[in-house]
Coordinates of C-alpha atoms and ligand atoms in Angstrom, one line a residue:
M1 CA -32.9 -59.2 -52.3
I2 CA -29.7 -57.4 -53.2
R3 CA -31.7 -54.2 -53.8
S4 CA -33.5 -54.3 -50.4
S5 CA -30.3 -55.0 -48.4
T6 CA -28.5 -52.1 -50.2
L7 CA -31.5 -49.9 -49.3
I8 CA -31.3 -50.9 -45.6
A9 CA -27.6 -50.2 -45.5
A10 CA -28.1 -46.8 -47.1
A11 CA -30.8 -46.0 -44.6
L12 CA -28.6 -47.0 -41.7
I13 CA -25.7 -44.9 -42.9
A14 CA -28.1 -41.9 -43.3
L15 CA -29.4 -42.4 -39.8
L16 CA -25.9 -42.8 -38.3
S17 CA -24.6 -39.7 -40.1
A18 CA -27.6 -37.7 -39.0
A19 CA -26.9 -38.7 -35.4
H20 CA -23.3 -37.9 -35.9
A21 CA -24.2 -34.5 -37.4
E22 CA -26.2 -33.7 -34.2
E23 CA -23.3 -34.4 -31.9
P24 CA -22.1 -31.1 -30.6
D25 CA -18.7 -29.8 -31.6
P26 CA -17.4 -28.1 -28.3
A27 CA -14.4 -26.5 -29.9
R28 CA -16.6 -24.8 -32.5
L29 CA -19.2 -23.8 -29.8
Y30 CA -16.4 -22.4 -27.7
T31 CA -15.1 -20.2 -30.5
Q32 CA -18.7 -19.1 -31.3
H33 CA -20.0 -18.3 -27.8
C34 CA -17.1 -18.2 -25.2
A35 CA -13.9 -17.1 -26.8
A36 CA -14.8 -13.4 -26.9
C37 CA -14.9 -13.2 -23.0
H38 CA -12.6 -16.2 -22.1
G39 CA -10.0 -15.8 -24.8
G40 CA -9.4 -17.8 -27.9
D41 CA -6.6 -19.6 -26.1
R42 CA -8.8 -20.2 -23.0
L43 CA -6.4 -18.1 -20.9
G44 CA -9.1 -15.6 -19.9
A45 CA -10.0 -12.1 -21.0
I46 CA -12.8 -10.2 -19.3
G47 CA -13.9 -13.7 -18.1
P48 CA -11.7 -16.1 -16.2
A49 CA -9.3 -18.7 -17.7
L50 CA -11.1 -21.9 -18.7
L51 CA -8.3 -24.5 -18.2
P52 CA -8.4 -27.6 -16.1
Q53 CA -6.2 -26.2 -13.3
N54 CA -8.2 -23.0 -13.1
L55 CA -11.4 -25.0 -12.9
E56 CA -10.3 -27.3 -10.1
R57 CA -12.7 -25.7 -7.6
L58 CA -15.7 -26.2 -9.9
K59 CA -17.6 -29.4 -10.3
P60 CA -18.4 -30.3 -14.0
A61 CA -22.2 -30.4 -13.2
D62 CA -21.9 -26.9 -11.8
A63 CA -20.0 -25.8 -14.9
V64 CA -23.0 -26.9 -17.0
K65 CA -25.3 -24.9 -14.7
V66 CA -23.1 -21.8 -15.1
I67 CA -23.1 -22.2 -18.9
L68 CA -26.9 -22.4 -19.1
H69 CA -27.9 -20.1 -16.3
G70 CA -25.0 -17.7 -15.8
R71 CA -23.4 -16.4 -12.6
P72 CA -25.1 -14.0 -10.4
A73 CA -23.5 -10.5 -10.0
S74 CA -21.2 -11.1 -12.9
Q75 CA -21.1 -10.5 -16.6
M76 CA -21.5 -14.3 -17.3
A77 CA -24.9 -14.5 -18.9
G78 CA -26.8 -17.8 -19.2
F79 CA -26.9 -19.5 -22.6
D80 CA -30.2 -21.4 -22.0
G81 CA -32.1 -21.2 -25.2
V82 CA -29.0 -20.6 -27.2
L83 CA -27.3 -23.9 -26.3
T84 CA -29.0 -27.2 -25.7
Q85 CA -28.3 -29.2 -22.5
Q86 CA -26.3 -31.6 -24.6
E87 CA -24.2 -28.8 -26.1
A88 CA -23.6 -27.3 -22.6
E89 CA -22.5 -30.7 -21.3
A90 CA -20.1 -31.1 -24.3
L91 CA -18.7 -27.6 -23.7
A92 CA -18.2 -28.2 -20.0
G93 CA -16.5 -31.6 -20.7
W94 CA -14.2 -29.9 -23.2
V95 CA -13.0 -27.0 -21.0
F96 CA -12.0 -29.5 -18.3
R97 CA -9.6 -31.2 -20.8
P98 CA -6.2 -29.6 -21.4
P99 CA -5.7 -27.8 -24.7
A100 CA -3.6 -29.6 -27.4
T101 CA -0.8 -27.0 -27.0
P102 CA 0.1 -26.3 -23.4
P103 CA -0.2 -22.6 -22.7
Q104 CA 3.0 -20.6 -22.3
W105 CA 3.5 -17.8 -19.8
G106 CA 7.0 -16.4 -19.4
L107 CA 8.6 -13.0 -18.9
E108 CA 7.6 -11.9 -22.4
E109 CA 3.9 -12.6 -21.9
T110 CA 4.0 -11.1 -18.5
A111 CA 5.7 -7.9 -19.8
A112 CA 3.1 -7.7 -22.5
S113 CA 0.2 -7.7 -20.0
H114 CA 1.8 -5.0 -17.8
T115 CA -0.1 -1.7 -17.5
V116 CA 0.9 1.3 -15.3
F117 CA -2.2 3.4 -14.7
V118 CA -0.4 6.1 -12.6
N119 CA 3.3 6.7 -12.6
P120 CA 4.3 6.2 -8.9
A121 CA 6.7 9.1 -9.2
T122 CA 3.8 11.5 -9.7
L123 CA 1.9 10.4 -6.6
P124 CA 1.6 12.9 -3.7
D125 CA 3.7 12.2 -0.6
R126 CA 0.8 12.2 1.8
P127 CA -2.7 10.8 1.9
T128 CA -5.5 12.7 0.1
H129 CA -8.1 11.5 2.6
S130 CA -8.5 12.1 6.3
A131 CA -8.6 8.5 7.5
D132 CA -5.7 7.0 9.5
P133 CA -3.8 5.2 6.8
M134 CA -2.5 2.6 9.4
N135 CA -6.1 1.7 10.4
L136 CA -7.5 1.0 7.0
F137 CA -8.8 -2.4 5.9
T138 CA -9.1 -3.8 2.5
V139 CA -12.0 -6.3 2.2
V140 CA -12.3 -8.8 -0.6
E141 CA -15.9 -9.1 -1.8
S142 CA -16.0 -12.4 -3.7
G143 CA -19.7 -12.1 -4.5
D144 CA -19.1 -9.6 -7.3
H145 CA -15.2 -9.5 -7.3
H146 CA -14.6 -6.1 -5.8
V147 CA -12.4 -4.8 -3.0
S148 CA -13.6 -2.3 -0.5
V149 CA -11.3 0.1 1.4
V150 CA -12.7 0.6 4.9
D151 CA -11.8 3.3 7.4
G152 CA -11.1 1.4 10.6
D153 CA -12.0 4.3 12.9
R154 CA -15.3 5.5 11.4
F155 CA -16.2 2.2 9.8
T156 CA -17.1 3.8 6.5
V157 CA -16.2 2.6 2.9
L158 CA -13.7 5.0 1.4
D159 CA -13.5 3.3 -2.0
R160 CA -14.8 0.2 -3.7
F161 CA -13.1 -1.0 -6.9
P162 CA -13.5 -4.0 -9.2
S163 CA -10.9 -6.7 -8.8
H164 CA -9.9 -9.5 -11.2
F165 CA -11.9 -12.7 -10.9
A166 CA -11.3 -14.7 -7.6
L167 CA -8.7 -13.0 -5.5
H168 CA -7.0 -15.5 -3.2
G169 CA -4.3 -15.7 -0.5
G170 CA -4.8 -12.4 1.3
I171 CA -4.0 -8.8 0.3
K172 CA -0.5 -7.8 1.2
Y173 CA 1.0 -4.3 1.9
D174 CA 4.4 -2.7 1.4
P175 CA 6.3 -2.0 4.6
T176 CA 5.0 1.6 4.8
G177 CA 1.4 0.4 4.4
R178 CA 0.8 2.7 1.4
F179 CA 0.5 0.2 -1.4
A180 CA -1.8 -2.9 -1.4
Y181 CA -1.0 -5.8 -3.6
M182 CA -3.5 -8.5 -4.5
V183 CA -3.6 -11.5 -6.9
S184 CA -6.3 -13.5 -8.6
R185 CA -6.3 -17.3 -9.0
D186 CA -5.7 -16.5 -12.7
G187 CA -2.4 -14.8 -12.0
W188 CA -3.4 -11.1 -12.2
V189 CA -1.5 -8.9 -9.7
D190 CA -2.8 -5.5 -8.9
Q191 CA -1.2 -2.6 -7.1
Y192 CA -3.4 -0.1 -5.3
D193 CA -2.5 3.2 -3.6
L194 CA -4.2 3.5 -0.3
W195 CA -3.2 7.1 0.1
T196 CA -4.9 8.4 -3.1
L197 CA -7.4 5.5 -3.5
Q198 CA -6.5 4.5 -7.0
R199 CA -5.0 1.6 -8.9
V200 CA -1.4 2.1 -9.8
A201 CA -0.5 -0.9 -12.0
E202 CA -1.5 -4.4 -13.0
V203 CA 0.2 -7.4 -14.6
R204 CA -0.5 -11.0 -15.3
A205 CA 2.2 -13.0 -13.7
G206 CA 1.0 -16.6 -14.1
I207 CA -1.9 -18.7 -15.5
N208 CA -2.8 -20.5 -12.3
T209 CA -1.5 -18.7 -9.2
R210 CA -1.5 -19.5 -5.5
N211 CA -0.5 -16.2 -3.7
I212 CA 2.0 -13.4 -3.5
A213 CA 4.5 -12.1 -0.9
V214 CA 6.1 -8.7 -0.5
S215 CA 9.8 -8.6 0.4
A216 CA 10.5 -7.0 3.8
D217 CA 12.4 -4.1 2.2
G218 CA 9.3 -3.4 0.0
R219 CA 11.2 -3.8 -3.3
W220 CA 10.0 -7.1 -4.6
I221 CA 6.8 -9.1 -5.1
A222 CA 7.1 -12.9 -5.4
V223 CA 4.2 -14.6 -7.2
G224 CA 3.8 -18.3 -6.5
N225 CA 2.4 -20.1 -9.6
A226 CA 1.1 -23.6 -10.1
V227 CA 0.9 -23.0 -13.9
P228 CA 3.6 -22.5 -15.1
A229 CA 5.5 -24.1 -12.3
S230 CA 7.4 -21.0 -11.3
V231 CA 8.0 -18.0 -9.0
M232 CA 7.7 -14.7 -10.8
I233 CA 9.6 -11.8 -9.3
L234 CA 8.0 -8.3 -9.9
N235 CA 9.4 -4.9 -9.0
A236 CA 7.1 -3.6 -6.3
R237 CA 7.4 -0.1 -7.5
D238 CA 5.0 -0.6 -10.4
L239 CA 4.9 -4.4 -11.0
T240 CA 7.5 -4.4 -13.8
P241 CA 8.4 -8.1 -14.2
E242 CA 12.0 -8.7 -13.1
R243 CA 12.6 -12.5 -13.3
I244 CA 10.9 -15.8 -13.7
I245 CA 12.3 -18.7 -11.6
P246 CA 11.2 -22.1 -13.0
V247 CA 10.5 -24.5 -10.2
S248 CA 12.0 -27.7 -11.4
A249 CA 14.6 -30.1 -10.1
G250 CA 15.9 -33.4 -11.3
G251 CA 13.6 -33.3 -14.3
Q252 CA 10.5 -32.8 -12.1
D253 CA 8.5 -29.6 -12.3
S254 CA 6.7 -28.6 -9.1
R255 CA 3.6 -26.5 -8.6
V256 CA 4.1 -23.9 -6.0
S257 CA 1.7 -24.2 -3.0
A258 CA 2.5 -20.8 -1.6
V259 CA 5.2 -18.1 -1.2
Y260 CA 6.0 -16.4 2.0
T261 CA 8.2 -13.5 3.1
A262 CA 10.8 -14.2 5.8
P263 CA 11.8 -10.7 7.1
P264 CA 14.7 -11.7 9.3
R265 CA 16.2 -13.9 6.6
H266 CA 15.7 -11.3 3.8
S267 CA 14.3 -14.0 1.7
F268 CA 11.2 -15.5 0.2
L269 CA 10.3 -19.1 1.2
V270 CA 8.6 -21.2 -1.3
A271 CA 6.4 -24.2 -0.4
L272 CA 6.2 -26.8 -3.2
K273 CA 3.4 -29.3 -4.0
D274 CA 5.3 -31.9 -6.1
L275 CA 8.8 -31.9 -4.6
P276 CA 9.6 -32.8 -1.0
E277 CA 11.5 -29.5 -0.6
I278 CA 11.3 -25.9 0.5
W279 CA 13.0 -23.4 -1.6
E280 CA 14.6 -20.2 -0.3
I281 CA 15.1 -17.2 -2.5
P282 CA 17.2 -14.4 -0.9
Y283 CA 16.5 -11.1 -2.6
D284 CA 19.1 -8.6 -1.6
K285 CA 22.4 -10.5 -1.5
P286 CA 23.9 -13.6 -3.0
L287 CA 23.1 -16.7 -1.1
K288 CA 26.4 -17.9 0.4
P289 CA 27.7 -14.7 2.1
Y290 CA 24.3 -14.1 3.4
Y291 CA 24.2 -17.2 5.6
P292 CA 27.4 -17.2 7.6
G293 CA 25.8 -19.6 10.1
L294 CA 25.6 -22.2 7.4
V295 CA 29.4 -22.6 7.3
H296 CA 28.9 -24.9 10.3
S297 CA 25.6 -26.4 9.6
Y298 CA 25.5 -26.7 5.8
E299 CA 24.7 -30.2 4.9
P300 CA 25.0 -30.8 1.2
S301 CA 22.7 -33.8 1.3
M302 CA 19.9 -31.8 2.7
V303 CA 20.6 -28.3 1.5
E304 CA 21.6 -27.5 -2.0
A305 CA 22.2 -24.3 -3.8
L306 CA 20.6 -24.7 -7.3
S307 CA 22.0 -21.6 -8.9
V308 CA 24.3 -19.6 -6.7
Q309 CA 25.0 -16.4 -8.6
D310 CA 26.4 -13.0 -8.1
G311 CA 23.1 -11.3 -7.3
P312 CA 19.8 -11.7 -5.7
F313 CA 17.3 -14.5 -6.4
S314 CA 19.6 -17.4 -6.1
I315 CA 18.0 -20.6 -4.9
R316 CA 18.6 -22.7 -1.9
R317 CA 16.9 -26.0 -1.9
I318 CA 16.0 -27.5 1.5
K319 CA 15.3 -31.2 1.0
L320 CA 12.6 -32.7 3.3
E321 CA 11.8 -36.2 4.4
D322 CA 8.2 -35.8 3.3
Y323 CA 6.0 -33.5 1.3
L324 CA 4.6 -30.7 3.4
D325 CA 1.3 -29.0 3.0
D326 CA 0.4 -25.7 4.5
F327 CA 3.0 -23.8 6.5
F328 CA 3.5 -21.8 9.7
F329 CA 6.8 -20.0 10.6
D330 CA 8.0 -19.1 14.0
Q331 CA 8.8 -15.4 14.6
S332 CA 12.5 -15.9 13.9
Y333 CA 11.7 -17.7 10.7
R334 CA 14.2 -20.4 11.8
H335 CA 11.5 -23.1 12.1
V336 CA 8.6 -24.0 9.8
M337 CA 5.8 -26.2 10.9
G338 CA 4.1 -28.1 8.2
A339 CA 1.4 -30.8 7.9
A340 CA 2.6 -34.1 6.4
R341 CA 0.5 -35.3 3.5
T342 CA -0.5 -38.5 5.2
G343 CA -2.6 -36.4 7.7
A344 CA -1.1 -38.4 10.6
K345 CA 1.2 -35.8 12.0
G346 CA 3.0 -32.5 11.4
Q347 CA 6.7 -31.7 11.3
V348 CA 8.9 -28.9 12.4
V349 CA 11.9 -28.2 10.1
N350 CA 14.8 -26.1 11.1
L351 CA 15.5 -24.0 8.0
S352 CA 19.0 -23.1 8.9
V353 CA 20.2 -26.7 8.9
G354 CA 17.5 -28.0 6.6
R355 CA 16.5 -30.9 8.9
K356 CA 13.3 -32.1 10.6
V357 CA 13.7 -31.4 14.3
A358 CA 10.4 -32.6 15.7
D359 CA 7.2 -34.4 14.9
I360 CA 4.1 -32.6 16.1
P361 CA 0.6 -34.0 17.0
L362 CA -1.3 -32.4 14.1
T363 CA -4.0 -34.7 12.8
G364 CA -6.8 -34.1 10.3
M365 CA -6.1 -31.2 8.0
P366 CA -4.7 -28.4 10.1
H367 CA -4.9 -25.0 8.3
L368 CA -1.5 -23.8 9.4
G369 CA -1.6 -20.8 7.1
S370 CA -4.3 -19.4 9.4
G371 CA -2.4 -20.1 12.6
I372 CA -1.7 -17.5 15.2
T373 CA 0.7 -17.2 18.1
F374 CA 0.3 -15.8 21.6
D375 CA 1.6 -16.1 25.2
W376 CA -0.1 -18.7 27.3
N377 CA 1.1 -19.2 30.9
G378 CA 4.5 -17.6 30.0
T379 CA 5.0 -19.9 27.0
R380 CA 4.7 -19.0 23.4
V381 CA 2.1 -21.2 21.7
M382 CA 0.6 -21.4 18.3
A383 CA -3.0 -22.2 17.5
S384 CA -4.3 -23.7 14.2
P385 CA -7.8 -24.3 12.9
N386 CA -8.5 -27.6 11.2
L387 CA -10.3 -28.1 7.9
K388 CA -11.4 -31.7 8.6
E389 CA -11.7 -32.1 12.4
N390 CA -13.8 -30.2 14.9
K391 CA -11.0 -28.7 16.9
I392 CA -8.4 -26.0 17.2
T393 CA -4.9 -27.4 18.1
V394 CA -2.6 -25.5 20.4
I395 CA 1.1 -26.3 20.2
N396 CA 3.9 -25.3 22.6
M397 CA 6.5 -23.5 20.4
T398 CA 9.3 -24.2 22.8
D399 CA 9.2 -28.0 22.8
W400 CA 6.6 -28.6 20.1
S401 CA 4.3 -30.5 22.4
L402 CA 0.5 -30.5 22.3
V403 CA -0.9 -28.1 24.8
K404 CA -4.6 -28.7 24.0
D405 CA -7.1 -29.7 21.3
I406 CA -10.0 -27.3 21.8
P407 CA -13.2 -29.0 20.6
T408 CA -15.3 -26.8 18.3
L409 CA -18.7 -27.0 16.6
G410 CA -17.1 -27.8 13.3
P411 CA -14.1 -27.6 11.1
G412 CA -12.9 -24.0 10.6
F413 CA -10.8 -22.0 8.2
F414 CA -9.6 -18.8 10.0
L415 CA -8.4 -17.8 13.4
R416 CA -7.6 -14.3 14.6
G417 CA -6.2 -12.8 17.8
H418 CA -4.6 -9.5 18.8
E419 CA -2.0 -8.7 21.4
N420 CA -4.4 -6.3 23.2
S421 CA -7.3 -8.8 23.3
P422 CA -7.8 -11.7 25.7
Y423 CA -9.8 -13.5 22.9
I424 CA -9.3 -15.5 19.8
F425 CA -12.1 -15.5 17.2
A426 CA -12.5 -18.8 15.3
D427 CA -15.0 -19.5 12.5
V428 CA -16.3 -23.1 11.9
F429 CA -18.0 -22.5 8.5
F430 CA -16.6 -25.7 6.9
G431 CA -19.2 -27.7 8.8
P432 CA -23.0 -27.5 9.5
N433 CA -22.7 -24.7 12.1
R434 CA -21.5 -22.3 9.5
D435 CA -23.2 -19.4 11.3
A436 CA -21.2 -19.7 14.5
V437 CA -18.0 -18.0 15.6
H438 CA -16.3 -19.2 18.8
V439 CA -14.7 -16.7 21.2
I440 CA -11.9 -18.4 22.9
D441 CA -10.2 -17.1 26.1
K442 CA -6.4 -17.1 25.5
R443 CA -5.8 -17.7 29.3
T444 CA -8.0 -20.7 29.8
L445 CA -8.1 -22.0 26.2
E446 CA -11.8 -22.5 26.7
I447 CA -14.7 -21.2 24.5
T448 CA -16.3 -18.4 26.5
R449 CA -19.0 -17.5 24.0
T450 CA -20.3 -18.7 20.7
L451 CA -21.7 -15.8 18.5
R452 CA -24.3 -16.2 15.8
P453 CA -24.6 -12.8 14.4
E454 CA -27.1 -13.9 11.7
P455 CA -28.5 -17.4 12.5
G456 CA -28.4 -19.7 9.4
K457 CA -26.0 -17.5 7.5
T458 CA -22.3 -18.1 7.0
V459 CA -19.9 -16.1 9.1
A460 CA -16.1 -16.2 8.6
H461 CA -12.7 -14.5 8.9
A462 CA -12.3 -12.2 11.8
E463 CA -9.8 -9.3 11.9
F464 CA -9.1 -6.7 14.6
T465 CA -8.7 -3.0 14.3
Q466 CA -5.1 -1.8 14.9
D467 CA -5.7 -1.2 18.6
G468 CA -7.6 -4.5 19.1
R469 CA -10.8 -2.7 20.3
Y470 CA -13.0 -3.9 17.5
V471 CA -13.2 -7.1 15.6
L472 CA -14.7 -7.3 12.0
L473 CA -16.4 -10.4 10.8
S474 CA -17.6 -11.4 7.3
L475 CA -21.2 -12.3 6.8
M476 CA -20.2 -14.4 3.8
E477 CA -23.4 -14.4 1.8
Q478 CA -24.2 -12.8 -1.6
D479 CA -26.2 -10.1 0.2
G480 CA -23.7 -10.2 3.1
A481 CA -22.1 -7.6 5.3
L482 CA -19.1 -6.6 7.2
I483 CA -20.0 -6.9 10.9
V484 CA -18.2 -4.7 13.4
M485 CA -18.2 -6.0 17.0
D486 CA -16.8 -4.5 20.1
A487 CA -14.0 -7.0 20.9
T488 CA -14.6 -6.6 24.7
T489 CA -18.4 -6.5 25.2
L490 CA -18.9 -8.7 22.1
E491 CA -21.8 -6.5 21.1
E492 CA -22.5 -5.6 17.4
V493 CA -21.6 -1.9 16.6
K494 CA -22.2 -1.6 12.9
R495 CA -23.0 -3.4 9.7
L496 CA -21.7 -2.4 6.2
P497 CA -23.6 -4.2 3.4
M498 CA -21.2 -6.2 1.2
R499 CA -21.3 -8.9 -1.6
R500 CA -20.0 -12.1 -0.1
P501 CA -17.1 -10.6 1.8
V502 CA -14.3 -13.1 2.7
G503 CA -10.9 -11.8 3.9
K504 CA -10.1 -8.4 5.4
Y505 CA -6.7 -7.0 6.1
N506 CA -5.8 -4.3 8.6
V507 CA -2.8 -2.3 7.4
A508 CA -1.1 -1.8 10.8
N509 CA -1.7 -5.4 12.0
K510 CA -0.2 -6.7 8.8
I511 CA 2.9 -4.5 8.4
R512 CA 3.7 -4.7 12.1
Y513 CA 3.5 -8.5 12.1
E514 CA 0.9 -8.4 14.8
E515 CA 1.0 -11.9 16.5
G516 CA -2.7 -12.7 15.9
T517 CA -2.8 -11.9 12.2
S518 CA -1.6 -13.6 9.0
H519 CA 1.5 -12.1 7.5
Ligands
DHE1 FE1 -7.0 -20.1 0.9 C1 -5.0 -17.8 2.4 C2 -4.4 -22.2 0.5 C3 -9.2 -22.5 -0.3 C4 -9.7 -18.0 1.3 N1 -5.1 -20.1 1.4 C5 -4.4 -19.0 2.0 C6 -3.0 -19.3 2.1 C7 -2.8 -20.6 1.5 C8 -4.1 -21.0 1.1 C9 -1.5 -21.3 1.4 C10 -1.9 -18.4 2.7 C11 -1.4 -17.5 1.6 C12 -1.0 -16.2 2.0 O1 -1.0 -15.8 3.2 O2 -0.8 -15.4 1.1 N2 -6.8 -22.1 0.3 C13 -5.7 -22.7 0.2 C14 -5.9 -24.1 -0.2 O3 -5.0 -24.9 -0.5 C15 -7.3 -24.3 -0.4 C16 -7.8 -25.3 0.7 C17 -7.8 -24.9 -1.7 C18 -7.5 -24.1 -2.9 O4 -8.2 -24.3 -3.9 O5 -6.7 -23.2 -2.9 C19 -7.8 -22.9 -0.1 N3 -9.1 -20.3 0.6 C20 -9.7 -21.3 0.1 C21 -11.1 -21.1 0.0 O6 -12.0 -21.9 -0.5 C22 -11.4 -19.7 0.5 C23 -12.2 -19.9 1.8 C24 -12.2 -18.8 -0.4 C25 -11.5 -18.3 -1.6 O7 -11.7 -17.1 -1.9 O8 -10.8 -19.1 -2.3 C26 -10.0 -19.3 0.8 N4 -7.3 -18.3 1.7 C27 -8.4 -17.6 1.7 C28 -8.2 -16.3 2.3 C29 -6.9 -16.3 2.7 C30 -6.3 -17.5 2.2 C31 -9.3 -15.2 2.6 C32 -6.1 -15.1 3.4 C33 -6.3 -15.4 4.8 C34 -5.6 -14.3 5.7 O9 -6.2 -13.9 6.6 O10 -4.5 -13.9 5.4

């Protein structure tokens, strides 16, 4: 009796330990199969970072598919046959969990990642190509992570170069329009010379990054990071890291949602995710002397200088009544419009006195970052797409009242206008009619035409040439295209094949702060 029960117990233990032995060990699998491309510390190498914040846009089930079957048009090969389904699932689960030691990224790590490919002092003082440098476009091709430089007169591709994985937030230019700056969601910033068509420098300025802004004097780049919670300041000349500004107050760190340049204020404005505040970082003078107007309106309860110092990059904290998501600034950069997190309304904050001055009727999820302004009936208005509701909201910027909600065929992401064009182009690709683009008449605020350049295929993000004669649309498919349309006749003029193109940025429209373009 004793003998048989011992035997049963031994058999059970053997079975259990066999089952245990078969359980995949994701840390070991990672080191064996993934670390070479994604980094032993999961911070990324030739492949992107594999940390929870960097994977927010990927569903775990899709991560398993990528592990087993790879990613098209990338170096990510499929591991089907090498890894079992169970091993792939264990690996996917593991990369969505934070590492035991939180990753560090400060000035030292940033400096170590800095490479200057061409000394800017050796660059020629005029373009080496014959295209008008003011009418160039950079186009982000997200299908295979490249950027194309397009001549906006001849509609030809002058250069196409690989970018880091997943650029986001729009390519920015220095005030002369010579240098283009771009950032990936993994924090890699690249500087590219549009006159000689070559990369100048690159640096990794964060682990999980939102976007960048270029100072109006062209000297500084601000990089808004979610991880680590910080703003990194780079020297725009060649991306040398200058300073890291941790975003933390009262013991609470905050991810940055976005950084913006505010030319009339000579400062960067920083939108925060986890603090109900906006931070202002002046870059050329110390804070207090720079704001003489504040002598009368400074309210210590609302506006607080965190670190007034004898130099640039001091911080002014503007406390808000609520968290704000997504921002739009008026031309004077005196007011910021933001969407309240409740989704019930928006707010207008006067940045000089640091106080809410109006509520605005913005429901759903307005995408204020893609808002544009124009004159309507002698009044300055702004129009914003909406990521949740089928409408474009038009707000009077004098009294902040609702002018109109224009019903659309779906929720949209991007809006574009141009001073010389009577039309606004609005995509609606966040809904079922992803192949449609509305053409809205600025005078009547009515949709005059709905274009479907390729029925059934996603079309997004319009941008005009510098004179407003042509408008370029992205056929946002893996085998997609840049579609050039005559902005008056609305006829197609040309198509340039591209890999899932998303945003495109015209040099002149950007650096001249054209009213219908993002800045
Ligand atoms: Fe963006 C700009 C935030 C998802 C493509 N996006 C911006 C800006 C912000 C923002 C704050 C303005 C920054 C600037 O001007 O430098 N985007 C967000 C989000 O919070 C959101 C909804 C979720 C997220 O994970 O970040 C988001 N964005 C997307 C996408 O899914 C898009 C369509 C595809 C992608 O590549 O990620 C996308 N966002 C863009 C583009 C711009 C942008 C192309 C620049 C627009 C411009 O014309 O300037």
